[in-house]
Amino acid sequence: MKKLINHPEDVVREELEGVALAHSVLVKVHFDPNYIARIQAPVKNKVALVSGGGSGHEPMHGGFVGYGMLDAACPGAVFTSPTPAQMLAATKAVDGGKGVLYIVKNYTGDVMNFEMAAELARMEGIQVESVVIDDDVAVQNSLYTAGRRGVGSTVLAEKICGAAAEEGHLLSEVADICRRVNHFGRSMGMALTSCTVPHAGKPTFDLPEDEMEIGIGIHGEPGRRRMELKPADEIVEMLIEPVIRDLPYKSGDEILLFVNSMGGTPLIELYIAYRQAHQIAIKHGLKVIRNLIGSYITSLEMAGVSITLLKLDEDLKRLWDAPVHTPGMRWGM
Amino acid sequence: MKKLINHPEDVVREELEGVALAHSVLVKVHFDPNYIARIQAPVKNKVALVSGGGSGHEPMHGGFVGYGMLDAACPGAVFTSPTPAQMLAATKAVDGGKGVLYIVKNYTGDVMNFEMAAELARMEGIQVESVVIDDDVAVQNSLYTAGRRGVGSTVLAEKICGAAAEEGHLLSEVADICRRVNHFGRSMGMALTSCTVPHAGKPTFDLPEDEMEIGIGIHGEPGRRRMELKPADEIVEMLIEPVIRDLPYKSGDEILLFVNSMGGTPLIELYIAYRQAHQIAIKHGLKVIRNLIGSYITSLEMAGVSITLLKLDEDLKRLWDAPVHTPGMRWGM
Amino acid sequence: MAISRDEVLVWIKTCAAVLAENCAYLVELDAAIGDADHGANMDRGFRAVMDKVPGIADQDIGTILKTVGMTLVSTVGGAGGPLYGTFFLQAGMKTVGKMEMNLDEWTAALGAAVDGVIARGKAEPGDKTMVDALSPAVNALRQASLANETLAQALKDSAQAAKIGMEATIPMVARKGRASYLGERSAGHQDPGATSSYLLLKTAAEVWVKD
Amino acid sequence: MAISRDEVLVWIKTCAAVLAENCAYLVELDAAIGDADHGANMDRGFRAVMDKVPGIADQDIGTILKTVGMTLVSTVGGAGGPLYGTFFLQAGMKTVGKMEMNLDEWTAALGAAVDGVIARGKAEPGDKTMVDALSPAVNALRQASLANETLAQALKDSAQAAKIGMEATIPMVARKGRASYLGERSAGHQDPGATSSYLLLKTAAEVWVKD
Ligand SMILES: Nc1ncnc2c1ncn2[C@@H]1O[C@H](COP(=O)(O)OP(=O)(O)O)[C@@H](O)[C@H]1O
Ligand SMILES: Nc1ncnc2c1ncn2[C@@H]1O[C@H](COP(=O)(O)OP(=O)(O)O)[C@@H](O)[C@H]1O
Ligand SMILES: [Mg+2]
Ligand SMILES: [Mg+2]
Ligand SMILES: [Mg+2]
Ligand SMILES: [Mg+2]
């Protein structure tokens, strides 16, 4: 295992200490239970946004705490959803009296832990709503399974809902906007390499030089299928076509195109992927009016890419463009 | 070779096409000769900043074209400095009548090509100044060698000089500020893995699981020495101590601490490195009042980190904080 | 013949040791069809439990089991945390005030524990989860007590049933949890949660059966 | 006996073919002490030169060599571009208007070319650069013409001298170029630029020596 770490069991704590030292202007980091809260929290009369999940997806979620985005993020162990104890403490720390929205990625662990946290928070008289993001078209949806994973749309939902909260909307309204983002957003990802969970010490799966995994999530789990390595243009086509098919985007729709690195894929390759994704979107008559390109929702050092499409309406466009100031996303201020 | 590319010879062109599609609001991309120019170029009565170098260091330099930073960037082939033809074309495209500053990283190829370009531009009556950045303490400086490499300080110089140009300073003044950044900045880097130049098809060097390279540059070249892999805290100490020693930063100095990923090292590890770098800086009595953490000057998909310290004075602080809007760096607007 | 409060404490402590030993093994199972953390999660949780044990050693079985449950909920995370947390919380509810348990009482406690897991996770037998090891174990206990078998025999039966249930997860295609994302690819691997569940019940049989 | 304009064109075309063949080899040499691009750089440059050749086939030697130089400057980049560009530009200056070169004229042209490389790159013999192959080649030509050797013999001598100079770079510690960053670690590797220089001169001997 080649990582810039000290001891595997110290990875999350030391990373959080680094965040605390680096971004003391924007966030305060609380330890035991671990959560990152916006420096101004609680912001009075603003709906508070709380998210969280396993560590290893940086900058998500901790890097998205700040003005115009999250009020708090709860980092679990690497790839392990945080505990209700963390979520409850964060909820209490950021509730500004207007209620708290939990943005939850659809994984059994995340869903159950946030459920328990919501039960506990309500017992303490805090108004809580949860929205579950499940945008990964690689997973067949079904009533009998855990359903689709929450991936790229989560980043977009946190930005857009954060702006909605700053605008002063009610909890129910911010939750509706979050559901709209989940409804309008779809993603799919692939891996060129596996990643190594620090305490596991070796790659989660072995991938030969000439093979790749299509339909992966963000926890280093193998994908839907393994196949021989293909040129970037073909790979991108394999990712974006199911996305476009799944949510019938109509010709003429305005969309945001999000090309994300799984952590180890550099920008030069992302732009090659973006080029093809943008061209295919145009072929389908879609208008790419916004985009996001970079490492935003990662799987440790995994090399690979995920593509997310979000259909934009006037509200979502305005909220996307609104000022944001977090360690991981910043514009307009 | 596992990369998200099509054909090795198309990497740079397709990446530039991706940039053109993604950032048409900020930049225009010119092909044959290749350069990326700020959309508003030429900006009248503003000193124009032109930089360039081999591709494979993204977001540097193309990602730094825009308001408050570069007016044009010339991307060469992967790890190959661009040609005088590119530089001359870019120079003519962005000269706003107040002269053009070349920010050149100290590599034989870059220096010679920018020299030739400057000669040609002057023949065409354009006022040109060049500043060579050589901040890599891993390389012993000497009159008889190629001297130190230009690395991390280049990113900081481009941001700070870009702000100075927006303030309306004269070419000579912007050049002086650039020399000041080079004078006050020092860097050192290391690699956990090699990188693969697309047309080479295999890693530039082989690095066993339990070894690392200390004192590398940004072209996948081996470093000053190879040694067994160490914990992050020791690695960071090996990088930052020579940096602090080389430029006698005095206790009480205010500095900017820049922890950079070589491309493949994810954010979670960068924060672990930042934590230790910040702590050591404090031990030396340095005040870390600004920082930059992420992938800004990379070596394709290489895993590794570089650390840059820049001593700040009032001018540099003001210029660093000034608004910037480029694909790779944005704040204040 | 019954299970004393002290024997329950021995069980918890031994489980902590057994899960520590099997940490890498459970991580490996989870790497194949999940995200390579189940072993680390359980180990982290039970190490936290061990810190709590001294403070509750003189309490009743219900208090001990509920404390274990609360500790797991607040330290494990992932799917394992809420599920095993609920498991011990529910078992604790059924044993409030008790200083010992006979077969029927343990059967009732384990039954409530497994019902809690099912209520929380909505998994059914055959979904390739811990439920596939837990449900058969409860059924085995119930049959044993109907058949008036000894506590010792009943504990052996339930551990054996859990083992068979665990092994039965190998060919299953997961419908719940992270493994379900793999679809058909999840077949051919033993479920990590079913394995940790078997380890808990096997340990119970080992530490509670004295002969 | 002299080198005709058409023979110069044959030399250039053959160099393009030789550099294409040796692309991977030069990349490998550059990977060891540089950045793994010298082969690709030279190949890219000479492919561009090949596109230009048809348009200049009827020109004088000076025009041909200057065109080669300009083309390399504007397509190669890196250290190789300015250096080999200057090499051919300077050689072209010395052969303006000539339709053929005798030994003394080629000696003067190569001398000017190498002086240009040294002026541009400021490298001295022993710095582990292309100069270590080029300078000995020029000296060999000069001695040959003093000794009134045949053109054929002189070309063989200069290629041989370049070969020895190239091999002599192996033990050197680089003081110029990218390899200098490696310090002591640069010793034990043959310099890629010295190798490409040898290939150019070896090709000259092969295509110009007819017997
Ligand atoms: N809905 C569910 N009901 C019951 N057990 C489940 C459910 N989902 C997952 N599990 C169990 O949890 C185990 C995985 O636990 P763990 O790895 O700790 O959590 P995570 O999957 O969040 O990483 C699986 O092997 C499975 O036995
Ligand atoms: N200052 C110099 N003078 C002469 N030759 C040089 C000098 N610097 C480098 N070279 C030659 O250039 C070669 C490297 O060329 P190339 O790889 O194309 O450029 P780069 O080093 O920019 O990647 C070296 O092998 C060396 O022979
Ligand atoms: Mg997990
Ligand atoms: Mg190069
Ligand atoms: Mg798991
Ligand atoms: Mg080179």
PDB file of C-alpha atoms in Angstrom, chain B residues 60-238:
ATOM      1  CA  MET B  60      -1.038  24.613 -14.966  1.00  0.00           C
ATOM      2  CA  HIS B  61      -0.833  26.598 -17.210  1.00  0.00           C
ATOM      3  CA  GLY B  62      -3.963  26.506 -19.357  1.00  0.00           C
ATOM      4  CA  GLY B  63      -6.242  26.321 -16.319  1.00  0.00           C
ATOM      5  CA  PHE B  64      -4.818  29.602 -15.083  1.00  0.00           C
ATOM      6  CA  VAL B  65      -5.879  31.710 -18.050  1.00  0.00           C
ATOM      7  CA  GLY B  66      -8.505  34.279 -17.173  1.00  0.00           C
ATOM      8  CA  TYR B  67      -9.206  37.400 -15.168  1.00  0.00           C
ATOM      9  CA  GLY B  68      -6.517  38.129 -12.585  1.00  0.00           C
ATOM     10  CA  MET B  69      -4.047  35.537 -13.840  1.00  0.00           C
ATOM     11  CA  LEU B  70      -2.655  34.644 -17.285  1.00  0.00           C
ATOM     12  CA  ASP B  71      -3.607  36.195 -20.613  1.00  0.00           C
ATOM     13  CA  ALA B  72      -2.316  33.185 -22.523  1.00  0.00           C
ATOM     14  CA  ALA B  73      -0.775  29.777 -21.963  1.00  0.00           C
ATOM     15  CA  CYS B  74       1.158  27.712 -24.507  1.00  0.00           C
ATOM     16  CA  PRO B  75       0.836  23.946 -24.001  1.00  0.00           C
ATOM     17  CA  GLY B  76       3.614  21.854 -25.531  1.00  0.00           C
ATOM     18  CA  ALA B  77       3.547  18.132 -26.131  1.00  0.00           C
ATOM     19  CA  VAL B  78       3.450  16.100 -22.898  1.00  0.00           C
ATOM     20  CA  PHE B  79       6.501  17.171 -20.843  1.00  0.00           C
ATOM     21  CA  THR B  80       7.939  19.051 -23.842  1.00  0.00           C
ATOM     22  CA  SER B  81       8.239  22.798 -23.744  1.00  0.00           C
ATOM     23  CA  PRO B  82       6.181  24.571 -26.411  1.00  0.00           C
ATOM     24  CA  THR B  83       7.813  26.140 -29.473  1.00  0.00           C
ATOM     25  CA  PRO B  84       8.690  29.770 -30.187  1.00  0.00           C
ATOM     26  CA  ALA B  85       5.994  29.673 -32.887  1.00  0.00           C
ATOM     27  CA  GLN B  86       3.297  29.064 -30.248  1.00  0.00           C
ATOM     28  CA  MET B  87       4.716  31.686 -27.917  1.00  0.00           C
ATOM     29  CA  LEU B  88       4.985  34.303 -30.637  1.00  0.00           C
ATOM     30  CA  ALA B  89       1.414  33.745 -31.820  1.00  0.00           C
ATOM     31  CA  ALA B  90       0.129  33.937 -28.230  1.00  0.00           C
ATOM     32  CA  THR B  91       2.186  37.059 -27.585  1.00  0.00           C
ATOM     33  CA  LYS B  92       0.720  38.846 -30.600  1.00  0.00           C
ATOM     34  CA  ALA B  93      -2.797  37.743 -29.639  1.00  0.00           C
ATOM     35  CA  VAL B  94      -2.691  39.123 -26.093  1.00  0.00           C
ATOM     36  CA  ASP B  95      -0.383  42.161 -26.219  1.00  0.00           C
ATOM     37  CA  GLY B  96      -2.515  45.081 -25.087  1.00  0.00           C
ATOM     38  CA  GLY B  97       0.144  47.668 -25.866  1.00  0.00           C
ATOM     39  CA  LYS B  98       1.650  47.658 -22.396  1.00  0.00           C
ATOM     40  CA  GLY B  99       4.063  44.821 -23.007  1.00  0.00           C
ATOM     41  CA  VAL B 100       4.119  41.104 -22.310  1.00  0.00           C
ATOM     42  CA  LEU B 101       5.669  39.235 -19.384  1.00  0.00           C
ATOM     43  CA  TYR B 102       6.868  35.687 -19.965  1.00  0.00           C
ATOM     44  CA  ILE B 103       6.783  33.551 -16.817  1.00  0.00           C
ATOM     45  CA  VAL B 104       9.236  30.758 -17.589  1.00  0.00           C
ATOM     46  CA  LYS B 105      10.027  27.684 -15.527  1.00  0.00           C
ATOM     47  CA  ASN B 106      13.735  27.014 -15.421  1.00  0.00           C
ATOM     48  CA  TYR B 107      14.203  24.084 -17.773  1.00  0.00           C
ATOM     49  CA  THR B 108      16.721  24.244 -20.607  1.00  0.00           C
ATOM     50  CA  GLY B 109      14.037  23.693 -23.211  1.00  0.00           C
ATOM     51  CA  ASP B 110      11.567  26.178 -21.795  1.00  0.00           C
ATOM     52  CA  VAL B 111      14.235  28.827 -21.348  1.00  0.00           C
ATOM     53  CA  MET B 112      15.674  28.447 -24.863  1.00  0.00           C
ATOM     54  CA  ASN B 113      12.283  28.413 -26.581  1.00  0.00           C
ATOM     55  CA  PHE B 114      11.027  31.456 -24.655  1.00  0.00           C
ATOM     56  CA  GLU B 115      14.346  33.186 -25.433  1.00  0.00           C
ATOM     57  CA  MET B 116      13.825  32.625 -29.154  1.00  0.00           C
ATOM     58  CA  ALA B 117      10.199  33.749 -28.892  1.00  0.00           C
ATOM     59  CA  ALA B 118      11.240  36.934 -27.083  1.00  0.00           C
ATOM     60  CA  GLU B 119      13.806  37.671 -29.803  1.00  0.00           C
ATOM     61  CA  LEU B 120      11.146  37.222 -32.485  1.00  0.00           C
ATOM     62  CA  ALA B 121       8.515  39.256 -30.595  1.00  0.00           C
ATOM     63  CA  ARG B 122      10.928  42.150 -30.089  1.00  0.00           C
ATOM     64  CA  MET B 123      11.710  42.087 -33.794  1.00  0.00           C
ATOM     65  CA  GLU B 124       7.988  42.678 -34.271  1.00  0.00           C
ATOM     66  CA  GLY B 125       8.153  45.650 -31.929  1.00  0.00           C
ATOM     67  CA  ILE B 126       6.476  44.032 -28.920  1.00  0.00           C
ATOM     68  CA  GLN B 127       7.906  44.860 -25.514  1.00  0.00           C
ATOM     69  CA  VAL B 128       8.749  41.577 -23.757  1.00  0.00           C
ATOM     70  CA  GLU B 129      10.266  40.741 -20.386  1.00  0.00           C
ATOM     71  CA  SER B 130      10.994  37.242 -19.117  1.00  0.00           C
ATOM     72  CA  VAL B 131      11.255  36.043 -15.535  1.00  0.00           C
ATOM     73  CA  VAL B 132      12.617  32.562 -14.906  1.00  0.00           C
ATOM     74  CA  ILE B 133      11.245  30.690 -11.890  1.00  0.00           C
ATOM     75  CA  ASP B 134      13.753  28.375 -10.172  1.00  0.00           C
ATOM     76  CA  ASP B 135      12.458  27.455  -6.719  1.00  0.00           C
ATOM     77  CA  ASP B 136      13.221  23.741  -6.369  1.00  0.00           C
ATOM     78  CA  VAL B 137      15.573  23.262  -3.438  1.00  0.00           C
ATOM     79  CA  ALA B 138      16.065  19.599  -4.334  1.00  0.00           C
ATOM     80  CA  VAL B 139      18.504  20.738  -7.008  1.00  0.00           C
ATOM     81  CA  GLN B 140      21.845  22.208  -5.962  1.00  0.00           C
ATOM     82  CA  ASN B 141      22.203  25.565  -7.594  1.00  0.00           C
ATOM     83  CA  SER B 142      25.395  26.233  -9.526  1.00  0.00           C
ATOM     84  CA  LEU B 143      26.692  28.381 -12.333  1.00  0.00           C
ATOM     85  CA  TYR B 144      27.920  25.309 -14.170  1.00  0.00           C
ATOM     86  CA  THR B 145      24.616  23.436 -14.296  1.00  0.00           C
ATOM     87  CA  ALA B 146      21.136  24.037 -15.636  1.00  0.00           C
ATOM     88  CA  GLY B 147      20.347  25.330 -12.150  1.00  0.00           C
ATOM     89  CA  ARG B 148      17.214  24.769 -10.120  1.00  0.00           C
ATOM     90  CA  ARG B 149      13.933  23.686 -11.625  1.00  0.00           C
ATOM     91  CA  GLY B 150      10.872  25.886 -11.627  1.00  0.00           C
ATOM     92  CA  VAL B 151       8.026  24.201  -9.737  1.00  0.00           C
ATOM     93  CA  GLY B 152       5.369  25.247  -7.190  1.00  0.00           C
ATOM     94  CA  SER B 153       6.243  28.933  -7.008  1.00  0.00           C
ATOM     95  CA  THR B 154       5.213  29.210 -10.651  1.00  0.00           C
ATOM     96  CA  VAL B 155       1.544  28.772  -9.710  1.00  0.00           C
ATOM     97  CA  LEU B 156       1.804  31.435  -7.018  1.00  0.00           C
ATOM     98  CA  ALA B 157       3.717  33.800  -9.329  1.00  0.00           C
ATOM     99  CA  GLU B 158       1.067  33.513 -12.022  1.00  0.00           C
ATOM    100  CA  LYS B 159      -1.708  34.356  -9.548  1.00  0.00           C
ATOM    101  CA  ILE B 160       0.141  37.225  -7.912  1.00  0.00           C
ATOM    102  CA  CYS B 161       1.517  38.778 -11.109  1.00  0.00           C
ATOM    103  CA  GLY B 162      -1.900  38.442 -12.736  1.00  0.00           C
ATOM    104  CA  ALA B 163      -3.370  40.540  -9.942  1.00  0.00           C
ATOM    105  CA  ALA B 164      -0.536  43.064 -10.267  1.00  0.00           C
ATOM    106  CA  ALA B 165      -1.234  43.405 -13.987  1.00  0.00           C
ATOM    107  CA  GLU B 166      -4.944  43.971 -13.297  1.00  0.00           C
ATOM    108  CA  GLU B 167      -3.927  46.743 -10.889  1.00  0.00           C
ATOM    109  CA  GLY B 168      -2.376  48.493 -13.868  1.00  0.00           C
ATOM    110  CA  HIS B 169       1.317  48.218 -13.018  1.00  0.00           C
ATOM    111  CA  LEU B 170       3.960  48.638 -15.703  1.00  0.00           C
ATOM    112  CA  LEU B 171       5.730  45.688 -17.292  1.00  0.00           C
ATOM    113  CA  SER B 172       8.903  46.341 -15.317  1.00  0.00           C
ATOM    114  CA  GLU B 173       6.912  46.490 -12.083  1.00  0.00           C
ATOM    115  CA  VAL B 174       5.019  43.266 -12.751  1.00  0.00           C
ATOM    116  CA  ALA B 175       8.342  41.631 -13.641  1.00  0.00           C
ATOM    117  CA  ASP B 176       9.821  42.848 -10.357  1.00  0.00           C
ATOM    118  CA  ILE B 177       6.916  41.341  -8.429  1.00  0.00           C
ATOM    119  CA  CYS B 178       7.461  38.080 -10.277  1.00  0.00           C
ATOM    120  CA  ARG B 179      11.129  38.082  -9.272  1.00  0.00           C
ATOM    121  CA  ARG B 180      10.079  38.820  -5.703  1.00  0.00           C
ATOM    122  CA  VAL B 181       7.800  35.769  -5.664  1.00  0.00           C
ATOM    123  CA  ASN B 182      10.642  33.675  -7.035  1.00  0.00           C
ATOM    124  CA  HIS B 183      12.980  35.157  -4.434  1.00  0.00           C
ATOM    125  CA  PHE B 184      10.581  34.494  -1.532  1.00  0.00           C
ATOM    126  CA  GLY B 185       9.366  31.053  -2.652  1.00  0.00           C
ATOM    127  CA  ARG B 186      10.913  27.605  -2.300  1.00  0.00           C
ATOM    128  CA  SER B 187       9.626  24.106  -3.057  1.00  0.00           C
ATOM    129  CA  MET B 188      10.445  20.414  -2.819  1.00  0.00           C
ATOM    130  CA  GLY B 189       8.566  17.346  -4.014  1.00  0.00           C
ATOM    131  CA  MET B 190       8.452  13.560  -3.767  1.00  0.00           C
ATOM    132  CA  ALA B 191       6.870  10.661  -5.625  1.00  0.00           C
ATOM    133  CA  LEU B 192       5.163   7.501  -4.400  1.00  0.00           C
ATOM    134  CA  THR B 193       4.745   6.254  -7.965  1.00  0.00           C
ATOM    135  CA  SER B 194       6.105   7.097 -11.387  1.00  0.00           C
ATOM    136  CA  CYS B 195       3.907   8.375 -14.197  1.00  0.00           C
ATOM    137  CA  THR B 196       3.467   7.140 -17.744  1.00  0.00           C
ATOM    138  CA  VAL B 197       4.103   9.457 -20.680  1.00  0.00           C
ATOM    139  CA  PRO B 198       1.369   8.486 -23.190  1.00  0.00           C
ATOM    140  CA  HIS B 199       3.650   7.914 -26.183  1.00  0.00           C
ATOM    141  CA  ALA B 200       6.186   6.066 -23.996  1.00  0.00           C
ATOM    142  CA  GLY B 201       3.441   3.663 -22.894  1.00  0.00           C
ATOM    143  CA  LYS B 202       5.167   2.534 -19.711  1.00  0.00           C
ATOM    144  CA  PRO B 203       6.183   4.172 -16.422  1.00  0.00           C
ATOM    145  CA  THR B 204       9.202   6.478 -16.732  1.00  0.00           C
ATOM    146  CA  PHE B 205      10.788   4.667 -13.798  1.00  0.00           C
ATOM    147  CA  ASP B 206       9.920   1.605 -11.702  1.00  0.00           C
ATOM    148  CA  LEU B 207       9.402   2.188  -8.006  1.00  0.00           C
ATOM    149  CA  PRO B 208       9.014  -0.865  -5.757  1.00  0.00           C
ATOM    150  CA  GLU B 209       6.060  -1.059  -3.355  1.00  0.00           C
ATOM    151  CA  ASP B 210       8.260  -0.096  -0.408  1.00  0.00           C
ATOM    152  CA  GLU B 211      10.273   2.732  -1.939  1.00  0.00           C
ATOM    153  CA  MET B 212       9.808   6.379  -2.874  1.00  0.00           C
ATOM    154  CA  GLU B 213      11.669   9.096  -4.789  1.00  0.00           C
ATOM    155  CA  ILE B 214      12.625  12.278  -2.947  1.00  0.00           C
ATOM    156  CA  GLY B 215      13.451  15.508  -4.757  1.00  0.00           C
ATOM    157  CA  ILE B 216      11.539  14.900  -7.978  1.00  0.00           C
ATOM    158  CA  GLY B 217      10.529  17.510 -10.497  1.00  0.00           C
ATOM    159  CA  ILE B 218       7.309  17.660 -12.495  1.00  0.00           C
ATOM    160  CA  HIS B 219       8.300  15.659 -15.563  1.00  0.00           C
ATOM    161  CA  GLY B 220       8.221  12.168 -14.120  1.00  0.00           C
ATOM    162  CA  GLU B 221      11.987  12.245 -13.867  1.00  0.00           C
ATOM    163  CA  PRO B 222      13.513  10.306 -10.980  1.00  0.00           C
ATOM    164  CA  GLY B 223      14.397  12.412  -7.946  1.00  0.00           C
ATOM    165  CA  ARG B 224      17.626  13.212  -6.172  1.00  0.00           C
ATOM    166  CA  ARG B 225      17.520   9.942  -4.267  1.00  0.00           C
ATOM    167  CA  ARG B 226      15.456   6.842  -3.743  1.00  0.00           C
ATOM    168  CA  MET B 227      14.700   5.549  -0.272  1.00  0.00           C
ATOM    169  CA  GLU B 228      12.351   3.275   1.617  1.00  0.00           C
ATOM    170  CA  LEU B 229       8.794   4.441   2.049  1.00  0.00           C
ATOM    171  CA  LYS B 230       8.258   6.401   5.280  1.00  0.00           C
ATOM    172  CA  PRO B 231       5.230   7.600   7.240  1.00  0.00           C
ATOM    173  CA  ALA B 232       3.670  10.837   5.958  1.00  0.00           C
ATOM    174  CA  ASP B 233       4.953  12.883   8.887  1.00  0.00           C
ATOM    175  CA  GLU B 234       8.573  11.931   8.169  1.00  0.00           C
ATOM    176  CA  ILE B 235       8.169  12.485   4.439  1.00  0.00           C
ATOM    177  CA  VAL B 236       6.737  15.957   4.974  1.00  0.00           C
ATOM    178  CA  GLU B 237       9.561  16.772   7.347  1.00  0.00           C
ATOM    179  CA  MET B 238      12.108  15.684   4.707  1.00  0.00           C
TER     180      MET B 238
END
